[in-house]
Amino acid sequence: MKQFSDLLFLDIETAAAHKNFEELSERMQKLWTKKAAFLRNPNELSPAELYGQAGIYSEFGKIISIAVGYFKEEEKGFSLRVKDISSHDEIEILTEFKTLVEEKFKSKKLRLCAHNGKEFDFPYIARRMIINGIEVPKTLQMSGKKPWEIPHLDTMEMWKFGDYKHFTSLDLLAAILNIPTSKDDIDGSQVNRVYYEENDLERIAKYCKKDVIVLAQVFLKLNQFPAIENDDIFII
């Protein structure tokens, strides 16, 4: 698996930028109300009641955890190393992630991999960096690059095999590839509640790391490699 030594797997967890709709500025309340009018809303909830979904959108949300994983060559093969960067301070998370990709993983060949990363994780991180006044690292810069010059891999795109209309969740891929689920405690739809109502960032960080483990295992299966054994997975 030496060909995968320049890969950094990642997953992000996000929440609404504020606990309640009422904490938004008047200007942002108006803009969220406009956004909420286009959301699927079968129960006819008010914009304030829909605000729990704001974490999905980089303009109204914030990153509370980024988990990363990478393969490390060992004497008897390869292991998977996983860590998280979690904080109530988004600038702290983004700054540490930027340092990570620019200094520890400074190889020009570094590639980022996420599930639906091209539609969510990668642009979300880049947008939040711009909002917070942080220079976007080269691995996330898209401007002026040809598609084959962008160092991003996406397991959902890999599974599509060119079928642009097909969406498959990471959990479904894990199930059909016989990989244990990361959703044995919480799932993405519960993160905002766990963060603001239970104040349990550690629980969210743990879930985020589980997603990275599943992501790496799915990536291996999609490339027709055996999954890494649990004894070779390390949380650092």
Short mmCIF file of C-alpha atoms in Angstrom, two decimals:
data_model
loop_
_atom_site.label_atom_id
_atom_site.label_comp_id
_atom_site.label_asym_id
_atom_site.label_seq_id
_atom_site.Cartn_x
_atom_site.Cartn_y
_atom_site.Cartn_z
CA MET A 1 0.00 0.00 0.00
CA LYS A 2 2.93 2.33 -0.53
CA GLN A 3 0.90 4.02 -3.27
CA PHE A 4 -1.47 5.22 -0.53
CA SER A 5 1.20 6.65 1.77
CA ASP A 6 0.45 10.21 0.64
CA LEU A 7 -3.26 9.99 1.52
CA LEU A 8 -4.90 11.89 4.34
CA PHE A 9 -8.42 10.69 5.10
CA LEU A 10 -10.69 13.23 6.75
CA ASP A 11 -14.18 13.82 8.06
CA ILE A 12 -15.72 16.92 9.60
CA GLU A 13 -18.55 17.43 12.04
CA THR A 14 -20.43 20.70 11.98
CA ALA A 15 -23.05 22.50 14.05
CA ALA A 16 -25.10 25.66 13.74
CA ALA A 17 -22.97 28.73 14.42
CA HIS A 18 -25.18 29.61 17.41
CA LYS A 19 -27.33 27.61 19.77
CA ASN A 20 -30.54 29.43 18.87
CA PHE A 21 -31.92 31.38 15.92
CA GLU A 22 -32.47 34.35 18.24
CA GLU A 23 -28.70 34.69 18.77
CA LEU A 24 -28.20 35.58 15.11
CA SER A 25 -27.90 39.20 14.10
CA GLU A 26 -31.02 40.70 12.55
CA ARG A 27 -29.36 40.59 9.14
CA MET A 28 -28.45 36.91 9.46
CA GLN A 29 -31.93 36.07 10.78
CA LYS A 30 -33.42 37.52 7.59
CA LEU A 31 -30.95 35.59 5.43
CA TRP A 32 -31.61 32.31 7.27
CA THR A 33 -35.36 32.88 6.89
CA LYS A 34 -34.82 33.15 3.12
CA LYS A 35 -32.68 30.00 3.16
CA ALA A 36 -35.20 28.09 5.27
CA ALA A 37 -37.93 28.79 2.71
CA PHE A 38 -36.17 26.42 0.30
CA LEU A 39 -35.61 23.58 2.79
CA ARG A 40 -37.68 20.43 2.80
CA ASN A 41 -40.21 21.14 5.54
CA PRO A 42 -43.08 18.63 5.66
CA ASN A 43 -43.95 19.57 9.25
CA GLU A 44 -44.17 23.28 8.38
CA LEU A 45 -41.63 24.33 10.99
CA SER A 46 -40.70 27.98 11.41
CA PRO A 47 -37.26 29.28 10.36
CA ALA A 48 -36.31 29.37 14.05
CA GLU A 49 -37.31 25.72 14.47
CA LEU A 50 -35.37 24.77 11.33
CA TYR A 51 -32.23 26.47 12.59
CA GLY A 52 -30.96 23.18 14.01
CA GLN A 53 -30.19 22.23 10.39
CA ALA A 54 -27.97 25.28 9.85
CA GLY A 55 -24.75 23.36 10.47
CA ILE A 56 -25.02 21.78 7.02
CA TYR A 57 -24.39 25.18 5.42
CA SER A 58 -20.97 26.80 5.73
CA GLU A 59 -22.52 30.28 5.75
CA PHE A 60 -24.62 29.50 8.83
CA GLY A 61 -22.63 26.76 10.55
CA LYS A 62 -19.21 26.06 12.03
CA ILE A 63 -16.77 23.17 12.26
CA ILE A 64 -16.51 21.60 15.69
CA SER A 65 -14.37 18.56 14.82
CA ILE A 66 -12.03 17.40 12.07
CA ALA A 67 -10.75 13.84 12.24
CA VAL A 68 -7.91 12.66 10.04
CA GLY A 69 -6.32 9.30 9.35
CA TYR A 70 -3.32 8.03 7.44
CA PHE A 71 -1.56 4.77 6.69
CA LYS A 72 1.80 4.17 8.34
CA GLU A 73 4.27 1.56 7.21
CA GLU A 74 5.15 -0.96 9.92
CA GLU A 75 7.56 -3.91 10.07
CA LYS A 76 4.78 -6.38 9.26
CA GLY A 77 2.67 -4.22 6.97
CA PHE A 78 0.62 -1.07 7.45
CA SER A 79 -1.38 0.46 10.26
CA LEU A 80 -4.01 3.19 10.29
CA ARG A 81 -3.37 6.18 12.57
CA VAL A 82 -6.34 8.39 13.46
CA LYS A 83 -6.60 11.64 15.41
CA ASP A 84 -9.08 14.44 15.86
CA ILE A 85 -8.90 18.21 16.12
CA SER A 86 -11.90 19.30 18.16
CA SER A 87 -12.72 22.53 19.93
CA HIS A 88 -15.46 25.06 20.61
CA ASP A 89 -13.09 27.55 18.95
CA GLU A 90 -13.36 27.03 15.19
CA ILE A 91 -10.30 29.18 14.45
CA GLU A 92 -8.24 26.87 16.66
CA ILE A 93 -9.45 23.82 14.70
CA LEU A 94 -8.81 25.36 11.30
CA THR A 95 -5.39 26.71 12.25
CA GLU A 96 -4.27 23.33 13.58
CA PHE A 97 -5.58 21.58 10.47
CA LYS A 98 -3.74 24.05 8.23
CA THR A 99 -0.51 23.41 10.16
CA LEU A 100 -1.09 19.67 9.88
CA VAL A 101 -1.41 19.63 6.09
CA GLU A 102 1.33 22.19 5.48
CA GLU A 103 3.97 20.95 7.92
CA LYS A 104 3.44 17.33 8.98
CA PHE A 105 2.00 16.27 5.62
CA LYS A 106 3.95 18.72 3.50
CA SER A 107 4.56 16.35 0.59
CA LYS A 108 3.64 17.91 -2.74
CA LYS A 109 1.93 14.62 -3.52
CA LEU A 110 -0.46 14.86 -0.55
CA ARG A 111 -4.01 13.87 -1.47
CA LEU A 112 -7.10 14.39 0.65
CA CYS A 113 -9.84 11.76 0.75
CA ALA A 114 -13.37 12.01 2.15
CA HIS A 115 -16.80 10.59 1.44
CA ASN A 116 -18.78 13.19 -0.52
CA GLY A 117 -15.78 15.38 0.25
CA LYS A 118 -15.90 17.25 -3.04
CA GLU A 119 -19.45 18.40 -2.30
CA PHE A 120 -19.16 18.92 1.44
CA ASP A 121 -15.97 18.50 3.52
CA PHE A 122 -13.40 20.16 1.25
CA PRO A 123 -15.41 23.26 0.28
CA TYR A 124 -16.80 23.61 3.82
CA ILE A 125 -13.30 23.76 5.32
CA ALA A 126 -12.09 26.21 2.67
CA ARG A 127 -15.10 28.49 3.08
CA ARG A 128 -14.82 28.53 6.87
CA MET A 129 -11.14 29.42 6.56
CA ILE A 130 -12.00 32.39 4.36
CA ILE A 131 -14.77 33.49 6.74
CA ASN A 132 -12.32 33.31 9.65
CA GLY A 133 -9.51 35.08 7.80
CA ILE A 134 -7.24 32.03 7.52
CA GLU A 135 -5.21 31.45 4.37
CA VAL A 136 -6.48 28.38 2.54
CA PRO A 137 -3.72 25.73 2.18
CA LYS A 138 -2.70 24.69 -1.34
CA THR A 139 -4.29 21.26 -0.93
CA LEU A 140 -7.71 22.95 -0.76
CA GLN A 141 -7.20 25.63 -3.39
CA MET A 142 -9.17 25.04 -6.59
CA SER A 143 -8.82 28.26 -8.58
CA GLY A 144 -6.98 27.92 -11.86
CA LYS A 145 -6.49 24.17 -11.54
CA LYS A 146 -7.56 21.57 -14.05
CA PRO A 147 -9.67 18.71 -12.65
CA TRP A 148 -6.75 16.27 -12.74
CA GLU A 149 -4.55 18.74 -10.86
CA ILE A 150 -6.81 18.83 -7.80
CA PRO A 151 -5.46 16.40 -5.17
CA HIS A 152 -8.85 15.26 -3.86
CA LEU A 153 -10.30 11.76 -3.75
CA ASP A 154 -13.92 11.01 -2.95
CA THR A 155 -15.11 7.50 -2.09
CA MET A 156 -18.65 8.36 -3.15
CA GLU A 157 -17.36 9.41 -6.55
CA MET A 158 -15.28 6.23 -6.74
CA TRP A 159 -18.41 4.16 -6.10
CA LYS A 160 -20.40 6.02 -8.76
CA PHE A 161 -18.21 4.62 -11.56
CA GLY A 162 -19.28 7.59 -13.69
CA ASP A 163 -22.96 7.54 -12.67
CA TYR A 164 -23.41 11.22 -11.77
CA LYS A 165 -26.94 10.89 -10.43
CA HIS A 166 -26.15 8.17 -7.91
CA PHE A 167 -25.81 8.95 -4.19
CA THR A 168 -24.68 6.33 -1.67
CA SER A 169 -24.01 7.09 1.99
CA LEU A 170 -20.82 5.99 3.71
CA ASP A 171 -22.87 3.85 6.09
CA LEU A 172 -24.57 2.00 3.22
CA LEU A 173 -21.22 1.38 1.52
CA ALA A 174 -19.82 0.07 4.79
CA ALA A 175 -22.80 -2.27 5.18
CA ILE A 176 -22.56 -3.82 1.72
CA LEU A 177 -18.77 -4.14 2.03
CA ASN A 178 -19.11 -5.83 5.43
CA ILE A 179 -17.38 -3.05 7.38
CA PRO A 180 -18.63 -2.25 10.92
CA THR A 181 -20.75 0.90 11.16
CA SER A 182 -19.62 4.16 12.73
CA LYS A 183 -23.25 4.99 13.59
CA ASP A 184 -23.47 2.71 16.64
CA ASP A 185 -23.83 5.70 18.99
CA ILE A 186 -24.92 8.81 17.09
CA ASP A 187 -25.20 9.87 13.46
CA GLY A 188 -24.74 13.16 11.68
CA SER A 189 -28.32 14.28 12.19
CA GLN A 190 -27.84 14.22 15.98
CA VAL A 191 -24.58 16.17 16.17
CA ASN A 192 -26.17 19.61 16.62
CA ARG A 193 -28.32 18.35 19.50
CA VAL A 194 -25.45 16.53 21.21
CA TYR A 195 -23.27 19.62 20.87
CA TYR A 196 -25.69 22.25 22.14
CA GLU A 197 -28.06 20.31 24.41
CA GLU A 198 -25.70 17.72 25.86
CA ASN A 199 -22.51 19.79 25.54
CA ASP A 200 -20.66 16.58 24.67
CA LEU A 201 -17.94 17.51 22.19
CA GLU A 202 -15.90 14.46 23.17
CA ARG A 203 -18.71 12.16 22.04
CA ILE A 204 -18.86 13.95 18.69
CA ALA A 205 -15.08 13.74 18.25
CA LYS A 206 -15.23 10.00 18.91
CA TYR A 207 -17.92 9.60 16.27
CA CYS A 208 -15.89 11.68 13.81
CA LYS A 209 -12.86 9.41 14.28
CA LYS A 210 -15.04 6.34 13.73
CA ASP A 211 -16.18 7.81 10.43
CA VAL A 212 -12.55 8.22 9.33
CA ILE A 213 -11.83 4.59 10.19
CA VAL A 214 -14.82 3.46 8.13
CA LEU A 215 -13.78 5.81 5.32
CA ALA A 216 -10.28 4.32 5.16
CA GLN A 217 -11.64 0.77 5.21
CA VAL A 218 -14.14 1.56 2.43
CA PHE A 219 -11.33 3.13 0.39
CA LEU A 220 -9.29 -0.06 0.69
CA LYS A 221 -12.22 -2.25 -0.32
CA LEU A 222 -12.98 -0.03 -3.33
CA ASN A 223 -9.37 -0.50 -4.41
CA GLN A 224 -9.73 -4.26 -3.81
CA PHE A 225 -7.37 -4.39 -0.85
CA PRO A 226 -8.21 -6.21 2.40
CA ALA A 227 -9.42 -4.12 5.32
CA ILE A 228 -6.97 -3.30 8.09
CA GLU A 229 -7.38 -5.40 11.23
CA ASN A 230 -8.58 -3.69 14.41
CA ASP A 231 -5.23 -4.38 16.10
CA ASP A 232 -3.58 -2.23 13.43
CA ILE A 233 -5.82 0.80 14.01
CA PHE A 234 -4.45 3.35 16.47
CA ILE A 235 -6.04 6.49 17.92
CA ILE A 236 -3.25 9.02 18.47
#
